[in-house]
Amino acid sequence: MKTREACLEADRLDPLAPLKQEFFLPEGVIYLDGNSLGVQPKAAVARAGEVLNQEWAVGLIRSWNTANWFELPRRLGNKLGRLLGAGDDEVVVTDTTSLNIFKALAAALRIQQADHPERRVIVSERDNFPTDLYMIEGMIDLLQQGYELRLIDDELPLERALRDDVAVLLLSHVNYRTGALYDMAAVTGQAHRHGVLTIWDLAHSAGAVPVNLRAAEADFAVGCTYKYLNGGPGSPAFIWVAERHQDRFWQPLSGWWGHNRPFDMATAYEPAHGIRRFLCGTQPILSMSLVECGLDVALKADMAAVRAKSVALTELFIELVEERCGHHPLTLITPRDAARRGSHASFRHPNGFAVMQALIARGVIGDYREPEVLRFGITPLYLGYADIWDAVETLRDILDRGSWDRAEFCRRSAVT
Ligand SMILES: *Cc1c(COP(=O)(O)O)cnc(C)c1O
């Protein structure tokens, strides 16, 4: 697409274009950060009102039953599971991704202690999202059983890291910084051949790329609902556990919501059967209720169409940046092969932070990640081809004029 007119024509022919109407998008903004915080589904406003004004204000304590609050983690988990190739009652929406990593890792290590007690290594990736690594470190420190973390990187590729001393492999399906995408089925198969259990972090995959956990024969998965699923700021995360693993052990955050009969108020813990044992305590019902609004829009779209548009928009973005901004020091760090990337594109620029602040000041909202990385999320449910054109034109203008080079664009806030 070489002209803005061609982009507008592509938008007119786009079968997903009507879904944009389902979201509130502020005037004058091109939002390229839906991989960090998704936009607001319009239905969320009415739903929040209903939960506040009816379910809470009027229903009060009765709403645990009458509004089915108690069933929300499982009901939403089943809806979400359809986007992940999960079976019924294999997913719950609950807690944070970080906490769900802890629960999945604990369960996986427990299974390995029974099946392969000598294995003491957890493999992850140096370039993984930090919380994944921090949670592994915390687990190792808690257990005091001589576990170690082995990180794959340019020097240590996965094939050499997966030795017979490894218990668990924890990877992000799509890398948060580069957008690199793993072949889940191939990597899971490789891990299983070494007797290793897999935990997939789907934070940048759920709602963005096709995922089929069952077909991949994966073991555990976790992820966010506030990114591509548009669940709202801090909305609860999810955890998926393959049915074959669910009842083998408890996870150690054995709160009453994971009890087999929570309202018996029994003295002793008895884990629920199935995925419900991965719950811990009382859920944030207001926030969790809104997750459904984002899920309902995502479920209206055919995932193959979402992926095709994501690839086309990302391709267009990369092409236009290289063509129109190629004389500036920008380096693509996202794989060029569409089959090997998720739904964002990242470029390094020596003044990446200031360039991004200048873009945001002009209404093109992406984000910045260390080191020097400009990150642009591509969300096919509410972005069009002309949006991509306009975003790149704004970037070109900022770079050509050097208008990023101002003190106000160097000031760092707490959140980048
Ligand atoms: C966003 C993200 C998280 C976030 O974890 P929280 O516990 O929700 O803060 C975790 N892992 C990855 C890979 C992410 O991209």
PDB file of C-alpha atoms and ligand atoms in Angstrom, residues 35-36 96-99 101 128-129 131-132 172 174 176 201-204 224 226-227 235 237 375, ligand 1:
ATOM      1  CA  ASN A  35      -0.577  -4.856  23.946  1.00  0.00           C
ATOM      2  CA  SER A  36      -0.002  -3.091  27.272  1.00  0.00           C
ATOM      3  CA  THR A  96      -2.492 -11.744  38.464  1.00  0.00           C
ATOM      4  CA  THR A  97      -0.255 -13.303  35.847  1.00  0.00           C
ATOM      5  CA  SER A  98       2.616 -13.153  38.340  1.00  0.00           C
ATOM      6  CA  LEU A  99       0.614 -15.072  40.965  1.00  0.00           C
ATOM      7  CA  ILE A 101       3.050 -18.200  37.385  1.00  0.00           C
ATOM      8  CA  ASN A 128      11.735 -12.915  29.208  1.00  0.00           C
ATOM      9  CA  PHE A 129       9.416 -10.410  30.887  1.00  0.00           C
ATOM     10  CA  THR A 131       8.200 -10.813  36.473  1.00  0.00           C
ATOM     11  CA  ASP A 132       8.458 -14.347  35.085  1.00  0.00           C
ATOM     12  CA  SER A 172       6.633 -16.334  26.932  1.00  0.00           C
ATOM     13  CA  VAL A 174       5.376 -13.894  22.322  1.00  0.00           C
ATOM     14  CA  TYR A 176       7.138  -8.630  25.240  1.00  0.00           C
ATOM     15  CA  ASP A 201       3.061 -17.167  29.411  1.00  0.00           C
ATOM     16  CA  LEU A 202       0.412 -15.967  26.953  1.00  0.00           C
ATOM     17  CA  ALA A 203       0.367 -12.307  28.072  1.00  0.00           C
ATOM     18  CA  HIS A 204       1.067 -11.090  24.521  1.00  0.00           C
ATOM     19  CA  CYS A 224      -3.317 -11.298  31.121  1.00  0.00           C
ATOM     20  CA  TYR A 226      -5.948  -6.336  30.271  1.00  0.00           C
ATOM     21  CA  LYS A 227      -3.786  -6.415  27.129  1.00  0.00           C
ATOM     22  CA  SER A 235      -8.233  -6.868  35.335  1.00  0.00           C
ATOM     23  CA  ALA A 237      -5.406 -12.801  34.770  1.00  0.00           C
ATOM     24  CA  ARG A 375       7.166  -0.589  20.795  1.00  0.00           C
TER      25      ARG A 375
HETATM   26  C1  LIG B   1       2.341  -7.990  30.962  1.00  0.00           C
HETATM   27  C2  LIG B   1       3.058  -9.243  31.323  1.00  0.00           C
HETATM   28  C3  LIG B   1       2.957  -9.790  32.604  1.00  0.00           C
HETATM   29  C4  LIG B   1       2.215  -9.009  33.679  1.00  0.00           C
HETATM   30  O1  LIG B   1       2.115  -9.654  34.876  1.00  0.00           O
HETATM   31  P1  LIG B   1       1.154  -9.061  36.001  1.00  0.00           P
HETATM   32  O2  LIG B   1       1.307  -9.981  37.127  1.00  0.00           O
HETATM   33  O3  LIG B   1      -0.213  -8.980  35.422  1.00  0.00           O
HETATM   34  O4  LIG B   1       1.639  -7.673  36.312  1.00  0.00           O
HETATM   35  C5  LIG B   1       3.545 -11.005  32.859  1.00  0.00           C
HETATM   36  N1  LIG B   1       4.237 -11.648  31.891  1.00  0.00           N
HETATM   37  C6  LIG B   1       4.381 -11.137  30.644  1.00  0.00           C
HETATM   38  C7  LIG B   1       5.144 -11.889  29.602  1.00  0.00           C
HETATM   39  C8  LIG B   1       3.807  -9.922  30.337  1.00  0.00           C
HETATM   40  O5  LIG B   1       3.952  -9.396  29.131  1.00  0.00           O
END
